Short mmCIF file of C-alpha atoms in Angstrom, two decimals:
data_model
loop_
_atom_site.label_atom_id
_atom_site.label_comp_id
_atom_site.label_asym_id
_atom_site.label_seq_id
_atom_site.Cartn_x
_atom_site.Cartn_y
_atom_site.Cartn_z
CA UNK Z 1 71.46 116.21 91.30
CA UNK Z 2 69.03 113.58 92.58
CA UNK Z 3 66.92 113.48 95.70
CA UNK Z 4 67.66 110.82 98.26
CA UNK Z 5 71.24 110.35 97.18
CA UNK Z 6 74.23 112.25 98.46
CA UNK Z 7 76.61 113.72 95.93
CA UNK Z 8 80.18 114.78 96.38
CA UNK Z 9 80.71 118.39 97.24
CA UNK Z 10 83.47 118.50 94.63
CA UNK Z 11 80.92 117.62 91.94
CA UNK Z 12 78.44 120.25 93.09
CA UNK Z 13 80.59 123.33 92.63
CA UNK Z 14 78.56 125.60 90.37
CA UNK Z 15 75.68 123.12 90.06
CA UNK Z 16 72.15 124.43 89.66
CA UNK Z 17 69.42 123.57 92.18
CA UNK Z 18 67.56 120.30 91.48
CA UNK Z 19 64.43 120.58 89.39
CA UNK Z 20 61.93 119.48 92.05
CA UNK Z 21 61.45 123.09 93.06
CA UNK Z 22 61.49 125.16 96.24
CA UNK Z 23 61.48 124.97 99.13
CA UNK Z 24 63.98 122.15 99.42
CA UNK Z 25 66.30 120.85 102.10
CA UNK Z 26 70.09 120.66 101.79
CA UNK Z 27 71.99 118.62 104.33
CA UNK Z 28 75.23 116.74 104.93
CA UNK Z 29 74.78 113.13 103.83
CA UNK Z 30 76.36 111.61 106.94
CA UNK Z 31 75.42 113.84 109.84
CA UNK Z 32 72.58 113.97 112.31
CA UNK Z 33 70.79 116.20 114.80
CA UNK Z 34 70.00 118.72 112.04
CA UNK Z 35 73.65 119.77 111.89
CA UNK Z 36 74.43 121.64 108.67
CA UNK Z 37 70.84 121.61 107.39
CA UNK Z 38 69.30 124.52 105.49
CA UNK Z 39 65.74 124.91 104.24
CA UNK Z 40 66.31 126.60 100.90
CA UNK Z 41 63.39 128.89 100.03
CA UNK Z 42 64.68 130.16 96.70
CA UNK Z 43 67.65 129.95 94.34
CA UNK Z 44 69.50 132.80 96.04
CA UNK Z 45 70.05 130.56 99.11
CA UNK Z 46 71.32 127.54 97.18
CA UNK Z 47 75.06 128.21 97.14
CA UNK Z 48 75.21 129.17 100.81
CA UNK Z 49 73.27 126.04 101.74
CA UNK Z 50 75.74 123.86 99.85
CA UNK Z 51 78.67 125.57 101.55
CA UNK Z 52 77.11 125.10 104.99
CA UNK Z 53 76.48 121.39 104.38
CA UNK Z 54 80.00 120.97 102.99
CA UNK Z 55 81.43 122.19 106.30
CA UNK Z 56 80.19 118.94 107.84
CA UNK Z 57 80.54 116.30 105.12
CA UNK Z 58 82.08 115.85 101.70
CA UNK Z 59 78.80 114.38 100.46
CA UNK Z 60 75.63 116.45 100.28
CA UNK Z 61 71.95 115.53 100.03
CA UNK Z 62 69.08 117.60 98.68
CA UNK Z 63 65.45 116.64 99.29
CA UNK Z 64 62.07 118.15 98.65
CA UNK Z 65 60.63 119.94 101.67
CA UNK Z 66 57.58 118.19 103.16
CA UNK Z 67 55.46 120.62 105.20
CA UNK Z 68 53.25 119.39 107.99
CA UNK Z 69 53.29 117.91 111.43
CA UNK Z 70 56.26 115.91 112.66
CA UNK Z 71 55.42 112.75 114.56
CA UNK Z 72 57.89 110.17 115.77
CA UNK Z 73 57.08 106.58 116.69
CA UNK Z 74 59.37 104.29 118.66
CA UNK Z 75 59.35 100.55 118.14
CA UNK Z 76 60.84 98.46 120.91
CA UNK Z 77 61.31 94.75 120.23
CA UNK Z 78 58.34 94.78 117.91
CA UNK Z 79 56.11 96.79 120.21
CA UNK Z 80 54.89 100.18 118.99
CA UNK Z 81 55.40 102.84 121.65
CA UNK Z 82 53.17 105.90 121.98
CA UNK Z 83 53.66 108.42 119.19
CA UNK Z 84 55.12 111.82 120.00
CA UNK Z 85 54.34 115.01 118.10
CA UNK Z 86 57.30 117.37 117.90
CA UNK Z 87 56.30 121.04 118.00
CA UNK Z 88 59.33 123.38 117.87
CA UNK Z 89 58.51 126.93 118.90
CA UNK Z 90 60.70 128.29 116.10
CA UNK Z 91 58.83 126.25 113.49
CA UNK Z 92 62.00 124.33 112.56
CA UNK Z 93 63.24 121.40 114.66
CA UNK Z 94 66.87 122.40 114.36
CA UNK Z 95 69.81 121.76 116.66
CA UNK Z 96 68.85 124.52 119.10
CA UNK Z 97 65.25 123.33 119.22
CA UNK Z 98 66.40 119.79 119.95
CA UNK Z 99 68.92 120.48 122.66
CA UNK Z 100 67.77 123.65 124.40
CA UNK Z 101 65.22 123.14 127.16
CA UNK Z 102 61.85 124.74 126.52
CA UNK Z 103 62.29 125.35 122.80
CA UNK Z 104 60.18 122.38 121.74
CA UNK Z 105 56.93 120.92 122.96
CA UNK Z 106 56.58 117.14 122.87
CA UNK Z 107 52.93 116.12 122.70
CA UNK Z 108 51.84 112.70 123.98
CA UNK Z 109 49.33 111.38 123.06
CA UNK Z 110 49.26 112.86 119.62
CA UNK Z 111 45.96 114.44 118.59
CA UNK Z 112 45.35 112.71 115.30
CA UNK Z 113 42.36 111.94 113.18
CA UNK Z 114 42.48 108.16 112.94
CA UNK Z 115 40.31 108.20 109.85
CA UNK Z 116 42.66 110.41 107.88
CA UNK Z 117 46.08 109.07 108.77
CA UNK Z 118 47.22 105.48 108.77
CA UNK Z 119 48.88 104.27 111.95
CA UNK Z 120 52.28 102.62 112.00
CA UNK Z 121 52.01 98.97 112.91
CA UNK Z 122 54.19 96.68 114.90
CA UNK Z 123 56.74 94.89 112.78
CA UNK Z 124 57.40 91.36 113.83
CA UNK Z 125 60.97 90.96 114.91
CA UNK Z 126 61.74 94.66 114.62
CA UNK Z 127 64.77 95.87 116.49
CA UNK Z 128 64.57 98.96 118.70
CA UNK Z 129 64.05 101.77 116.29
CA UNK Z 130 62.45 105.10 115.77
CA UNK Z 131 60.58 106.33 112.76
CA UNK Z 132 59.83 109.93 112.05
CA UNK Z 133 56.95 110.76 109.80
CA UNK Z 134 54.98 113.81 108.96
CA UNK Z 135 51.33 114.35 108.23
CA UNK Z 136 51.14 117.33 105.89
CA UNK Z 137 48.27 119.57 106.93
CA UNK Z 138 45.22 118.98 104.82
CA UNK Z 139 46.66 115.75 103.51
CA UNK Z 140 45.66 112.17 104.16
CA UNK Z 141 49.14 110.90 103.47
CA UNK Z 142 51.73 110.14 106.15
CA UNK Z 143 55.24 110.52 104.82
CA UNK Z 144 57.83 108.38 106.55
CA UNK Z 145 60.90 110.57 106.65
CA UNK Z 146 63.43 108.25 108.14
CA UNK Z 147 63.94 105.07 110.05
CA UNK Z 148 66.72 104.72 112.53
CA UNK Z 149 68.08 101.86 114.52
CA UNK Z 150 69.22 102.20 118.09
CA UNK Z 151 71.76 102.35 119.48
CA UNK Z 152 73.66 104.27 116.87
CA UNK Z 153 77.38 104.06 116.47
CA UNK Z 154 78.31 107.34 118.11
CA UNK Z 155 81.00 108.10 120.61
CA UNK Z 156 78.60 110.45 122.35
CA UNK Z 157 74.92 111.21 122.17
CA UNK Z 158 73.62 114.56 121.07
CA UNK Z 159 70.06 113.68 121.97
CA UNK Y 1 70.41 107.97 123.56
CA UNK Y 2 69.94 109.78 126.86
CA UNK Y 3 67.05 110.11 129.30
CA UNK Y 4 65.80 113.15 127.37
CA UNK Y 5 65.81 111.43 123.97
CA UNK Y 6 62.54 110.81 122.18
CA UNK Y 7 62.46 107.04 122.62
CA UNK Y 8 62.70 107.24 126.45
CA UNK Y 9 59.95 109.87 126.44
CA UNK Y 10 57.64 107.46 124.62
CA UNK Y 11 58.69 104.53 126.79
CA UNK Y 12 58.07 106.52 129.97
CA UNK Y 13 54.55 107.35 128.80
CA UNK Y 14 54.06 103.62 128.35
CA UNK Y 15 55.26 102.96 131.92
CA UNK Y 16 58.80 101.90 131.08
CA UNK Y 17 61.60 103.59 133.02
CA UNK Y 18 64.86 104.63 131.35
CA UNK Y 19 66.76 101.85 133.10
CA UNK Y 20 64.21 99.26 132.02
CA UNK Y 21 64.32 100.61 128.47
CA UNK Y 22 68.10 100.29 128.33
CA UNK Y 23 67.87 96.77 129.73
CA UNK Y 24 65.32 95.82 127.09
CA UNK Y 25 67.45 97.24 124.29
CA UNK Y 26 70.48 95.36 125.56
CA UNK Y 27 68.52 92.15 125.91
CA UNK Y 28 67.65 92.35 122.22
CA UNK Y 29 71.16 93.25 121.12
CA UNK Y 30 73.38 90.61 119.63
CA UNK Y 31 75.58 90.00 116.64
CA UNK Y 32 73.62 86.90 115.66
CA UNK Y 33 70.33 88.77 115.25
#
């Protein structure tokens, strides 16, 4: 199994966890809003995590878990909007944290040490988009987790 | 995207209303881009 690439559930039956260690994240390859995601802390949770992800998609993705702060930055027609820090009270920005009022604090402006974390820059000609990235505590590296274009092709919004 | 989505939160902080944000997104939308 490889990180960053979804594999078919049918090919994962009985597969061992990937070798990049725990914790890791198992998720449906083509879902959103944290649906079907499990943070796998040890090998005993692996099979259940695969089964949960398989309820939502026939392809499954496993990634290394990146601890740290979660910060999202919107880009609108090339203009960088203010960053937002996402602070879920449960510690995990899951479906309930996203869509239940009061379960997550959204911090604007983001308290950030400008000398230790590079800022996202405006991209000429960029379409409306949102990037999520994390700044692991004690680290000087910002990890860009995902980039999304808006609007997405959904029949309804879960945001 | 709804009014409570993350992008509108950031836009609002920057002085852009939800309606104006939607209008700006639509103005940039197009198959030729």
